[in-house]
PDB file of C-alpha atoms in Angstrom:
ATOM      1  CA  MET A   1      -0.119  -0.050  -0.142  1.00 37.00           C
ATOM      2  CA  PHE A   2       1.067   3.725  -0.297  1.00 36.00           C
ATOM      3  CA  GLU A   3       0.727   5.395   3.090  1.00 34.00           C
ATOM      4  CA  GLU A   4       1.925   8.881   4.638  1.00 30.00           C
ATOM      5  CA  ALA A   5       0.003  10.755   1.856  1.00 31.00           C
ATOM      6  CA  GLN A   6       3.372  10.666   0.076  1.00 39.00           C
ATOM      7  CA  TYR A   7       2.143   8.760  -2.962  1.00 61.00           C
ATOM      8  CA  PHE A   8       5.049  10.509  -4.871  1.00 77.00           C
ATOM      9  CA  ALA A   9       7.964  12.237  -3.090  1.00 84.00           C
ATOM     10  CA  PRO A  10       8.991  15.225  -4.097  1.00 91.00           C
ATOM     11  CA  VAL A  11      11.538  15.882  -6.622  1.00 93.00           C
ATOM     12  CA  ALA A  12      13.161  18.780  -6.768  1.00 90.00           C
ATOM     13  CA  THR A  13      16.568  20.007  -8.718  1.00 91.00           C
ATOM     14  CA  ARG A  14      19.035  22.594  -7.128  1.00 91.00           C
ATOM     15  CA  GLU A  15      20.602  25.520  -8.808  1.00 87.00           C
ATOM     16  CA  ASP A  16      23.779  23.386  -9.245  1.00 91.00           C
ATOM     17  CA  GLY A  17      21.994  21.166 -11.068  1.00 87.00           C
ATOM     18  CA  SER A  18      21.775  18.158  -8.799  1.00 92.00           C
ATOM     19  CA  VAL A  19      18.711  16.207  -8.123  1.00 95.00           C
ATOM     20  CA  VAL A  20      17.082  15.470  -4.897  1.00 95.00           C
ATOM     21  CA  VAL A  21      14.195  13.334  -3.782  1.00 96.00           C
ATOM     22  CA  GLU A  22      12.669  14.645  -1.031  1.00 94.00           C
ATOM     23  CA  LEU A  23      11.971  12.062   1.470  1.00 94.00           C
ATOM     24  CA  ALA A  24       9.424  12.123   4.300  1.00 90.00           C
ATOM     25  CA  ALA A  25      10.699  11.817   7.864  1.00 92.00           C
ATOM     26  CA  SER A  26       8.959   8.398   8.154  1.00 90.00           C
ATOM     27  CA  HIS A  27      10.014   7.006   4.959  1.00 93.00           C
ATOM     28  CA  PRO A  28      11.811   3.818   5.635  1.00 94.00           C
ATOM     29  CA  GLY A  29      15.057   5.202   3.549  1.00 96.00           C
ATOM     30  CA  VAL A  30      15.169   8.634   4.722  1.00 95.00           C
ATOM     31  CA  ALA A  31      18.026   7.733   7.454  1.00 97.00           C
ATOM     32  CA  ASP A  32      20.098   5.589   4.677  1.00 97.00           C
ATOM     33  CA  PRO A  33      22.258   7.648   2.999  1.00 97.00           C
ATOM     34  CA  ALA A  34      23.281   4.932   0.317  1.00 96.00           C
ATOM     35  CA  TYR A  35      19.490   4.888  -0.368  1.00 97.00           C
ATOM     36  CA  ARG A  36      18.946   8.487  -0.576  1.00 97.00           C
ATOM     37  CA  GLU A  37      21.810   8.816  -2.863  1.00 97.00           C
ATOM     38  CA  ARG A  38      20.100   5.898  -4.945  1.00 96.00           C
ATOM     39  CA  ARG A  39      17.070   7.472  -5.490  1.00 97.00           C
ATOM     40  CA  ASN A  40      18.322  10.889  -6.787  1.00 97.00           C
ATOM     41  CA  ALA A  41      20.827   9.565  -9.122  1.00 96.00           C
ATOM     42  CA  ILE A  42      17.495   7.479 -10.232  1.00 97.00           C
ATOM     43  CA  ALA A  43      15.506  10.559 -10.592  1.00 97.00           C
ATOM     44  CA  ALA A  44      17.997  12.457 -12.243  1.00 96.00           C
ATOM     45  CA  LEU A  45      18.309   9.524 -15.092  1.00 97.00           C
ATOM     46  CA  ALA A  46      14.668  10.048 -15.664  1.00 96.00           C
ATOM     47  CA  LEU A  47      14.583  13.823 -15.893  1.00 95.00           C
ATOM     48  CA  ASN A  48      17.434  13.522 -18.031  1.00 94.00           C
ATOM     49  CA  HIS A  49      15.401  11.221 -20.229  1.00 95.00           C
ATOM     50  CA  VAL A  50      15.096  12.560 -23.868  1.00 94.00           C
ATOM     51  CA  ALA A  51      11.879  11.654 -25.532  1.00 87.00           C
ATOM     52  CA  GLY A  52      11.961   8.655 -28.327  1.00 90.00           C
ATOM     53  CA  ARG A  53      15.516   7.650 -26.846  1.00 95.00           C
ATOM     54  CA  PRO A  54      15.901   4.382 -25.049  1.00 96.00           C
ATOM     55  CA  VAL A  55      15.084   4.654 -21.231  1.00 97.00           C
ATOM     56  CA  PRO A  56      18.267   5.160 -19.356  1.00 97.00           C
ATOM     57  CA  VAL A  57      19.480   1.967 -17.769  1.00 98.00           C
ATOM     58  CA  VAL A  58      19.991   1.889 -13.983  1.00 98.00           C
ATOM     59  CA  GLU A  59      22.501   0.181 -13.014  1.00 97.00           C
ATOM     60  CA  TYR A  60      20.912  -1.571  -9.876  1.00 97.00           C
ATOM     61  CA  THR A  61      23.048  -3.275  -6.814  1.00 97.00           C
ATOM     62  CA  GLU A  62      22.944  -6.778  -5.939  1.00 97.00           C
ATOM     63  CA  ARG A  63      20.665  -6.072  -2.675  1.00 97.00           C
ATOM     64  CA  GLU A  64      18.492  -4.253  -4.931  1.00 98.00           C
ATOM     65  CA  HIS A  65      17.885  -7.449  -7.139  1.00 98.00           C
ATOM     66  CA  GLU A  66      17.416  -9.247  -4.098  1.00 98.00           C
ATOM     67  CA  VAL A  67      14.509  -7.720  -3.132  1.00 98.00           C
ATOM     68  CA  TRP A  68      12.798  -8.007  -6.264  1.00 98.00           C
ATOM     69  CA  ALA A  69      13.299 -11.425  -6.254  1.00 98.00           C
ATOM     70  CA  LEU A  70      11.652 -11.799  -2.768  1.00 98.00           C
ATOM     71  CA  VAL A  71       8.975  -9.776  -3.696  1.00 97.00           C
ATOM     72  CA  ALA A  72       7.924 -11.513  -7.040  1.00 98.00           C
ATOM     73  CA  ARG A  73       8.316 -14.864  -5.839  1.00 97.00           C
ATOM     74  CA  GLU A  74       6.397 -14.501  -2.957  1.00 97.00           C
ATOM     75  CA  LEU A  75       3.732 -12.009  -5.010  1.00 98.00           C
ATOM     76  CA  ALA A  76       3.476 -15.453  -7.706  1.00 97.00           C
ATOM     77  CA  VAL A  77       2.215 -17.328  -4.820  1.00 97.00           C
ATOM     78  CA  LYS A  78      -0.669 -14.683  -3.973  1.00 98.00           C
ATOM     79  CA  HIS A  79      -1.533 -14.429  -7.338  1.00 98.00           C
ATOM     80  CA  ARG A  80      -2.068 -17.898  -8.020  1.00 97.00           C
ATOM     81  CA  ALA A  81      -4.662 -17.530  -4.950  1.00 97.00           C
ATOM     82  CA  TYR A  82      -5.968 -14.171  -5.740  1.00 98.00           C
ATOM     83  CA  ALA A  83      -5.690 -12.691  -9.721  1.00 98.00           C
ATOM     84  CA  ALA A  84      -7.870 -12.772 -12.097  1.00 98.00           C
ATOM     85  CA  THR A  85      -7.170 -15.343 -14.809  1.00 98.00           C
ATOM     86  CA  GLU A  86      -6.650 -12.882 -17.638  1.00 98.00           C
ATOM     87  CA  TYR A  87      -3.828 -11.271 -15.149  1.00 98.00           C
ATOM     88  CA  LEU A  88      -2.319 -14.635 -14.668  1.00 98.00           C
ATOM     89  CA  ARG A  89      -2.586 -15.160 -18.583  1.00 98.00           C
ATOM     90  CA  GLY A  90      -0.389 -11.778 -19.016  1.00 98.00           C
ATOM     91  CA  PHE A  91       2.139 -12.674 -16.329  1.00 98.00           C
ATOM     92  CA  GLU A  92       2.766 -15.908 -18.573  1.00 98.00           C
ATOM     93  CA  ARG A  93       2.241 -14.449 -21.923  1.00 98.00           C
ATOM     94  CA  LEU A  94       5.110 -11.515 -20.934  1.00 98.00           C
ATOM     95  CA  GLY A  95       7.554 -13.634 -18.721  1.00 97.00           C
ATOM     96  CA  LEU A  96       8.945 -11.217 -16.514  1.00 97.00           C
ATOM     97  CA  PRO A  97      12.332 -12.309 -14.722  1.00 97.00           C
ATOM     98  CA  THR A  98      11.798 -12.961 -11.137  1.00 96.00           C
ATOM     99  CA  ASP A  99      15.313 -13.565 -10.006  1.00 97.00           C
ATOM    100  CA  ARG A 100      16.685  -9.534 -11.004  1.00 98.00           C
ATOM    101  CA  ILE A 101      14.887  -6.023 -11.752  1.00 98.00           C
ATOM    102  CA  PRO A 102      13.771  -5.842 -15.479  1.00 98.00           C
ATOM    103  CA  GLN A 103      14.941  -2.426 -16.989  1.00 98.00           C
ATOM    104  CA  LEU A 104      12.269  -0.236 -18.192  1.00 98.00           C
ATOM    105  CA  GLN A 105      13.410  -0.917 -22.062  1.00 98.00           C
ATOM    106  CA  GLU A 106      13.360  -4.536 -21.721  1.00 98.00           C
ATOM    107  CA  VAL A 107       9.910  -4.429 -20.294  1.00 98.00           C
ATOM    108  CA  GLY A 108       8.885  -2.555 -22.876  1.00 98.00           C
ATOM    109  CA  ASP A 109      10.869  -4.755 -25.597  1.00 98.00           C
ATOM    110  CA  LEU A 110       8.668  -7.334 -24.155  1.00 98.00           C
ATOM    111  CA  LEU A 111       5.264  -5.555 -24.345  1.00 98.00           C
ATOM    112  CA  ALA A 112       5.633  -4.304 -27.498  1.00 98.00           C
ATOM    113  CA  PRO A 113       4.975  -7.278 -29.680  1.00 98.00           C
ATOM    114  CA  LEU A 114       2.043  -8.420 -27.177  1.00 98.00           C
ATOM    115  CA  THR A 115      -0.152  -5.113 -27.205  1.00 98.00           C
ATOM    116  CA  GLY A 116       2.043  -2.239 -28.460  1.00 98.00           C
ATOM    117  CA  PHE A 117       2.645  -0.918 -25.370  1.00 98.00           C
ATOM    118  CA  ARG A 118       6.069   0.340 -23.591  1.00 98.00           C
ATOM    119  CA  TYR A 119       7.361   2.149 -20.854  1.00 98.00           C
ATOM    120  CA  LEU A 120       8.687   5.433 -19.987  1.00 97.00           C
ATOM    121  CA  PRO A 121      10.778   6.608 -17.167  1.00 97.00           C
ATOM    122  CA  ALA A 122       9.494   9.021 -14.119  1.00 95.00           C
ATOM    123  CA  ALA A 123      11.454  10.710 -11.820  1.00 93.00           C
ATOM    124  CA  GLY A 124       7.959  11.131  -9.550  1.00 89.00           C
ATOM    125  CA  LEU A 125       4.839  12.495  -9.929  1.00 85.00           C
ATOM    126  CA  VAL A 126       3.138  13.039 -13.407  1.00 90.00           C
ATOM    127  CA  PRO A 127       0.887  15.047 -14.332  1.00 90.00           C
ATOM    128  CA  LEU A 128      -2.840  13.702 -14.317  1.00 92.00           C
ATOM    129  CA  ARG A 129      -3.311  14.745 -18.093  1.00 93.00           C
ATOM    130  CA  ASP A 130       0.001  13.836 -19.002  1.00 94.00           C
ATOM    131  CA  PHE A 131       0.323  10.192 -17.428  1.00 95.00           C
ATOM    132  CA  TYR A 132      -3.069   9.255 -18.538  1.00 96.00           C
ATOM    133  CA  GLY A 133      -2.815  10.833 -21.703  1.00 96.00           C
ATOM    134  CA  VAL A 134      -0.571   9.004 -23.289  1.00 97.00           C
ATOM    135  CA  LEU A 135      -1.831   5.567 -22.449  1.00 98.00           C
ATOM    136  CA  ALA A 136      -3.634   6.455 -25.716  1.00 98.00           C
ATOM    137  CA  ASP A 137      -0.448   6.268 -27.650  1.00 98.00           C
ATOM    138  CA  GLY A 138       0.624   2.635 -25.592  1.00 98.00           C
ATOM    139  CA  LEU A 139       2.901   4.565 -23.478  1.00 98.00           C
ATOM    140  CA  PHE A 140       3.243   4.232 -19.552  1.00 97.00           C
ATOM    141  CA  HIS A 141       4.945   6.522 -16.995  1.00 97.00           C
ATOM    142  CA  SER A 142       7.049   4.509 -14.326  1.00 97.00           C
ATOM    143  CA  THR A 143       9.228   4.855 -11.751  1.00 96.00           C
ATOM    144  CA  GLN A 144      12.398   3.134 -11.789  1.00 97.00           C
ATOM    145  CA  TYR A 145      13.370   2.995  -7.894  1.00 97.00           C
ATOM    146  CA  ILE A 146      12.788   0.375  -5.439  1.00 97.00           C
ATOM    147  CA  ARG A 147      11.663  -0.029  -2.061  1.00 96.00           C
ATOM    148  CA  HIS A 148      14.134   0.040   0.766  1.00 97.00           C
ATOM    149  CA  HIS A 149      15.536  -3.064   1.560  1.00 97.00           C
ATOM    150  CA  SER A 150      14.681  -2.992   5.543  1.00 96.00           C
ATOM    151  CA  VAL A 151      10.680  -3.691   4.615  1.00 95.00           C
ATOM    152  CA  PRO A 152      10.764  -5.436   1.345  1.00 95.00           C
ATOM    153  CA  PHE A 153       6.766  -6.029   1.852  1.00 93.00           C
ATOM    154  CA  TYR A 154       6.256  -2.232   2.265  1.00 91.00           C
ATOM    155  CA  THR A 155       6.464   0.648   0.152  1.00 90.00           C
ATOM    156  CA  PRO A 156       5.195   4.177   0.819  1.00 87.00           C
ATOM    157  CA  GLU A 157       5.115   5.296  -3.035  1.00 90.00           C
ATOM    158  CA  PRO A 158       4.536   3.425  -6.114  1.00 92.00           C
ATOM    159  CA  ASP A 159       8.046   1.880  -7.272  1.00 95.00           C
ATOM    160  CA  VAL A 160       9.276  -0.240 -10.179  1.00 97.00           C
ATOM    161  CA  ILE A 161       7.362  -3.504  -8.164  1.00 97.00           C
ATOM    162  CA  HIS A 162       4.240  -2.137  -8.404  1.00 96.00           C
ATOM    163  CA  GLU A 163       4.841  -0.367 -12.011  1.00 97.00           C
ATOM    164  CA  VAL A 164       6.303  -3.400 -13.374  1.00 98.00           C
ATOM    165  CA  ILE A 165       4.541  -6.220 -11.600  1.00 98.00           C
ATOM    166  CA  GLY A 166       1.411  -4.681 -10.909  1.00 97.00           C
ATOM    167  CA  HIS A 167       0.506  -2.735 -14.573  1.00 98.00           C
ATOM    168  CA  ALA A 168       2.854  -4.931 -16.896  1.00 98.00           C
ATOM    169  CA  ASN A 169       1.630  -8.084 -16.657  1.00 98.00           C
ATOM    170  CA  ALA A 170      -1.767  -6.171 -17.213  1.00 98.00           C
ATOM    171  CA  LEU A 171      -0.548  -4.659 -20.444  1.00 98.00           C
ATOM    172  CA  ALA A 172       0.443  -7.589 -21.589  1.00 98.00           C
ATOM    173  CA  SER A 173      -3.379  -8.883 -21.946  1.00 98.00           C
ATOM    174  CA  ASP A 174      -5.249  -7.485 -24.868  1.00 98.00           C
ATOM    175  CA  ARG A 175      -7.834  -6.676 -23.374  1.00 98.00           C
ATOM    176  CA  PHE A 176      -7.092  -4.916 -20.426  1.00 98.00           C
ATOM    177  CA  ALA A 177      -4.186  -3.121 -22.537  1.00 98.00           C
ATOM    178  CA  GLY A 178      -7.347  -2.168 -24.669  1.00 98.00           C
ATOM    179  CA  LEU A 179      -8.894  -0.632 -21.177  1.00 98.00           C
ATOM    180  CA  TYR A 180      -5.837   1.221 -20.342  1.00 98.00           C
ATOM    181  CA  ARG A 181      -6.103   2.866 -24.117  1.00 98.00           C
ATOM    182  CA  LEU A 182      -9.489   3.795 -23.882  1.00 98.00           C
ATOM    183  CA  ALA A 183      -8.890   5.632 -20.429  1.00 98.00           C
ATOM    184  CA  GLY A 184      -6.145   7.466 -22.195  1.00 98.00           C
ATOM    185  CA  ALA A 185      -8.160   8.497 -24.949  1.00 98.00           C
ATOM    186  CA  ALA A 186     -10.708   9.870 -22.645  1.00 98.00           C
ATOM    187  CA  ALA A 187      -8.424  11.675 -20.684  1.00 97.00           C
ATOM    188  CA  ARG A 188      -7.253  13.448 -23.744  1.00 97.00           C
ATOM    189  CA  ARG A 189     -11.066  14.091 -24.962  1.00 98.00           C
ATOM    190  CA  VAL A 190     -12.307  15.704 -21.636  1.00 98.00           C
ATOM    191  CA  GLU A 191     -11.262  19.473 -21.087  1.00 97.00           C
ATOM    192  CA  THR A 192     -11.929  20.374 -17.394  1.00 97.00           C
ATOM    193  CA  GLN A 193      -9.860  19.194 -14.554  1.00 96.00           C
ATOM    194  CA  GLU A 194     -13.291  18.197 -12.756  1.00 97.00           C
ATOM    195  CA  ALA A 195     -13.837  15.537 -15.994  1.00 98.00           C
ATOM    196  CA  LEU A 196     -10.326  14.204 -15.827  1.00 97.00           C
ATOM    197  CA  GLU A 197     -10.288  13.715 -12.251  1.00 96.00           C
ATOM    198  CA  PHE A 198     -13.342  11.815 -12.830  1.00 97.00           C
ATOM    199  CA  VAL A 199     -12.023   9.840 -15.610  1.00 98.00           C
ATOM    200  CA  SER A 200      -8.650   9.122 -13.196  1.00 96.00           C
ATOM    201  CA  LYS A 201     -11.151   7.860 -10.190  1.00 97.00           C
ATOM    202  CA  VAL A 202     -12.661   5.523 -12.392  1.00 98.00           C
ATOM    203  CA  PHE A 203      -8.953   3.972 -13.367  1.00 98.00           C
ATOM    204  CA  TRP A 204      -8.515   3.907  -9.928  1.00 97.00           C
ATOM    205  CA  PHE A 205     -11.201   1.816  -8.746  1.00 98.00           C
ATOM    206  CA  THR A 206     -10.660  -0.354 -11.544  1.00 98.00           C
ATOM    207  CA  MET A 207      -7.165  -0.684 -12.921  1.00 98.00           C
ATOM    208  CA  GLU A 208      -5.822   0.216 -10.015  1.00 96.00           C
ATOM    209  CA  PHE A 209      -8.031  -1.691  -7.589  1.00 97.00           C
ATOM    210  CA  GLY A 210     -10.234  -3.171  -9.735  1.00 98.00           C
ATOM    211  CA  VAL A 211     -11.904  -6.860  -8.212  1.00 98.00           C
ATOM    212  CA  LEU A 212     -14.096  -9.356 -10.383  1.00 98.00           C
ATOM    213  CA  ALA A 213     -16.065 -12.174 -10.058  1.00 98.00           C
ATOM    214  CA  GLU A 214     -14.772 -15.308 -11.350  1.00 98.00           C
ATOM    215  CA  ASN A 215     -16.562 -18.791 -10.423  1.00 94.00           C
ATOM    216  CA  GLY A 216     -18.336 -17.788  -7.427  1.00 95.00           C
ATOM    217  CA  GLU A 217     -15.291 -15.571  -5.760  1.00 97.00           C
ATOM    218  CA  ASP A 218     -13.819 -12.373  -6.388  1.00 98.00           C
ATOM    219  CA  ARG A 219     -10.542 -12.131  -8.071  1.00 98.00           C
ATOM    220  CA  ALA A 220      -8.231  -8.891  -8.300  1.00 98.00           C
ATOM    221  CA  TYR A 221      -6.803  -7.387 -11.501  1.00 98.00           C
ATOM    222  CA  GLY A 222      -6.223  -3.889 -10.335  1.00 98.00           C
ATOM    223  CA  ALA A 223      -2.370  -3.437 -10.147  1.00 97.00           C
ATOM    224  CA  GLY A 224      -2.335  -1.693  -6.633  1.00 95.00           C
ATOM    225  CA  ILE A 225      -3.755  -4.875  -4.900  1.00 96.00           C
ATOM    226  CA  LEU A 226      -1.712  -6.895  -7.344  1.00 97.00           C
ATOM    227  CA  SER A 227       1.355  -5.312  -6.292  1.00 96.00           C
ATOM    228  CA  SER A 228       0.947  -5.401  -2.448  1.00 94.00           C
ATOM    229  CA  TYR A 229       1.443  -8.329  -0.163  1.00 94.00           C
ATOM    230  CA  GLY A 230      -0.785  -6.973   2.395  1.00 93.00           C
ATOM    231  CA  GLU A 231      -3.765  -5.767   0.277  1.00 95.00           C
ATOM    232  CA  ILE A 232      -3.710  -9.062  -1.724  1.00 96.00           C
ATOM    233  CA  GLU A 233      -4.793 -10.952   1.344  1.00 95.00           C
ATOM    234  CA  GLU A 234      -7.390  -8.145   2.336  1.00 96.00           C
ATOM    235  CA  PHE A 235      -9.501  -6.847  -0.267  1.00 97.00           C
ATOM    236  CA  ARG A 236     -11.804 -10.127  -0.511  1.00 97.00           C
ATOM    237  CA  GLY A 237     -13.215  -8.405   3.241  1.00 97.00           C
ATOM    238  CA  MET A 238     -13.602  -4.507   2.164  1.00 97.00           C
ATOM    239  CA  ASP A 239     -16.532  -3.256   1.190  1.00 97.00           C
ATOM    240  CA  ILE A 240     -17.083  -4.570  -2.410  1.00 98.00           C
ATOM    241  CA  ARG A 241     -19.926  -2.755  -4.332  1.00 98.00           C
ATOM    242  CA  PRO A 242     -21.550  -3.286  -7.732  1.00 97.00           C
ATOM    243  CA  LEU A 243     -19.512  -1.390 -10.385  1.00 97.00           C
ATOM    244  CA  ASP A 244     -21.240   2.022 -11.165  1.00 98.00           C
ATOM    245  CA  ILE A 245     -19.463   4.521 -13.156  1.00 98.00           C
ATOM    246  CA  GLY A 246     -21.230   7.331 -11.444  1.00 98.00           C
ATOM    247  CA  ALA A 247     -20.328   6.209  -7.290  1.00 97.00           C
ATOM    248  CA  MET A 248     -16.498   5.273  -8.931  1.00 98.00           C
ATOM    249  CA  GLY A 249     -16.018   8.558 -10.104  1.00 98.00           C
ATOM    250  CA  THR A 250     -17.616  10.620  -7.427  1.00 97.00           C
ATOM    251  CA  THR A 251     -15.886   8.222  -4.210  1.00 95.00           C
ATOM    252  CA  ALA A 252     -13.183   9.927  -2.427  1.00 92.00           C
ATOM    253  CA  TYR A 253     -10.302   7.438  -1.655  1.00 90.00           C
ATOM    254  CA  ASP A 254      -7.735   7.601   0.962  1.00 85.00           C
ATOM    255  CA  ILE A 255      -4.145   6.502  -0.651  1.00 81.00           C
ATOM    256  CA  THR A 256      -2.440   6.416   3.188  1.00 75.00           C
ATOM    257  CA  LYS A 257      -4.526   3.163   3.936  1.00 84.00           C
ATOM    258  CA  TYR A 258      -5.678   0.115   2.423  1.00 91.00           C
ATOM    259  CA  GLN A 259      -8.647   0.785   0.009  1.00 94.00           C
ATOM    260  CA  ASP A 260     -11.742  -0.212   2.109  1.00 94.00           C
ATOM    261  CA  VAL A 261     -14.595   0.718  -0.604  1.00 97.00           C
ATOM    262  CA  LEU A 262     -13.756  -1.618  -3.587  1.00 98.00           C
ATOM    263  CA  PHE A 263     -16.335  -2.189  -7.151  1.00 98.00           C
ATOM    264  CA  ARG A 264     -16.847  -5.599  -8.723  1.00 98.00           C
ATOM    265  CA  ALA A 265     -17.664  -6.581 -12.242  1.00 98.00           C
ATOM    266  CA  GLU A 266     -19.433  -9.811 -12.867  1.00 98.00           C
ATOM    267  CA  SER A 267     -16.943 -10.383 -15.108  1.00 98.00           C
ATOM    268  CA  LEU A 268     -14.158  -9.197 -17.834  1.00 98.00           C
ATOM    269  CA  ALA A 269     -17.070  -8.744 -20.509  1.00 98.00           C
ATOM    270  CA  HIS A 270     -19.185  -6.870 -18.111  1.00 98.00           C
ATOM    271  CA  LEU A 271     -15.794  -4.399 -16.978  1.00 98.00           C
ATOM    272  CA  GLU A 272     -15.684  -3.704 -20.655  1.00 98.00           C
ATOM    273  CA  ASP A 273     -19.143  -3.258 -21.677  1.00 98.00           C
ATOM    274  CA  VAL A 274     -19.553  -0.831 -18.568  1.00 98.00           C
ATOM    275  CA  VAL A 275     -16.212   1.159 -17.853  1.00 98.00           C
ATOM    276  CA  GLY A 276     -14.652   0.677 -21.765  1.00 98.00           C
ATOM    277  CA  ALA A 277     -17.737   2.038 -23.442  1.00 98.00           C
ATOM    278  CA  PHE A 278     -17.740   4.890 -20.459  1.00 98.00           C
ATOM    279  CA  TRP A 279     -14.134   5.609 -21.380  1.00 98.00           C
ATOM    280  CA  GLU A 280     -14.951   5.391 -25.176  1.00 98.00           C
ATOM    281  CA  ASN A 281     -17.662   7.960 -25.094  1.00 97.00           C
ATOM    282  CA  CYS A 282     -17.342  10.096 -22.184  1.00 98.00           C
ATOM    283  CA  ASP A 283     -17.118  14.138 -22.594  1.00 98.00           C
ATOM    284  CA  ASP A 284     -17.241  16.915 -20.383  1.00 98.00           C
ATOM    285  CA  GLU A 285     -21.345  16.885 -20.840  1.00 98.00           C
ATOM    286  CA  VAL A 286     -21.527  13.253 -20.323  1.00 98.00           C
ATOM    287  CA  ILE A 287     -19.603  13.360 -17.037  1.00 98.00           C
ATOM    288  CA  SER A 288     -20.987  16.323 -15.689  1.00 98.00           C
ATOM    289  CA  ARG A 289     -24.716  14.523 -16.304  1.00 97.00           C
ATOM    290  CA  ILE A 290     -23.543  10.862 -14.926  1.00 98.00           C
ATOM    291  CA  ALA A 291     -22.231  12.984 -11.451  1.00 97.00           C
ATOM    292  CA  ALA A 292     -25.658  15.066 -11.312  1.00 96.00           C
ATOM    293  CA  ASP A 293     -27.612  11.844 -11.541  1.00 94.00           C
ATOM    294  CA  HIS A 294     -25.397  10.003  -9.231  1.00 95.00           C
ATOM    295  CA  ALA A 295     -25.994  13.110  -6.476  1.00 91.00           C
ATOM    296  CA  ALA A 296     -29.594  13.083  -6.938  1.00 90.00           C
ATOM    297  CA  ASP A 297     -29.469   9.311  -6.261  1.00 83.00           C
ATOM    298  CA  ARG A 298     -28.032   9.638  -3.657  1.00 80.00           C
ATOM    299  CA  ALA A 299     -29.823  12.419  -2.129  1.00 77.00           C
ATOM    300  CA  VAL A 300     -33.263  10.481  -2.771  1.00 75.00           C
ATOM    301  CA  VAL A 301     -31.271   7.570  -0.822  1.00 72.00           C
ATOM    302  CA  THR A 302     -29.982   9.438   2.307  1.00 67.00           C
ATOM    303  CA  GLY A 303     -33.280  12.192   2.379  1.00 65.00           C
ATOM    304  CA  SER A 304     -31.207  14.731   2.265  1.00 57.00           C
TER     305      SER A 304
END
């Protein structure tokens, strides 16, 4: 899970050109000078990347590879128990290395022949419209750093484990990749910030924290659940509600804890029919109407 209301640590460029990642006081790596230096160097690589060129190579340390291998091994066990079948198909199709951290260029080279997706390096937070918009082009912004070795099963921010194990395996599926592209096209189509945030919330409750029904049980397909060692064990006990565009687009969420409200599709086809169709056809007027109708329905239910 992503805690400390941090999500992405701020990245600053000093007057001398050096790059500094500003870790929170409670971050596991804040008191580790070597880790902080690594974070700064990795962020600088992303900031200096030129569009159209190969993703810069990060020379990961042996300890960093060990963290990836440990988490990848343990998550694979949990995925067999809790992940949606289509995600597992993507996992088999992609064939990510399990003993070392793959380079983002390598991940893109594996994905491109399958679904056309490639990865772009991100130093930290990417503006909402930029992050979602490029999905329409088959591009995914990703961090390259990995969590601190002292807590391998915890991260206060989305690291390369979340970005690659969580998202790349889904992006190896034609059907999930199609949904990502539709979300990107919707983000580019809408004009107001309010509509963009509505689109992003629907993405949050689906491609990040989505659940679907399979053979009488709930299975996760959202990258946020599937990359979290702890949350994947807990999601079935949350308040899981029927898929509802109005509810998803207007429900507030807290990134500092496990998601206590989730939305279930009755099948992957149901997800495509409801969410895919929304992203394919939505504009500012449609979103405004959906939000207003949802608010009216809630007023009737609550009597307010």
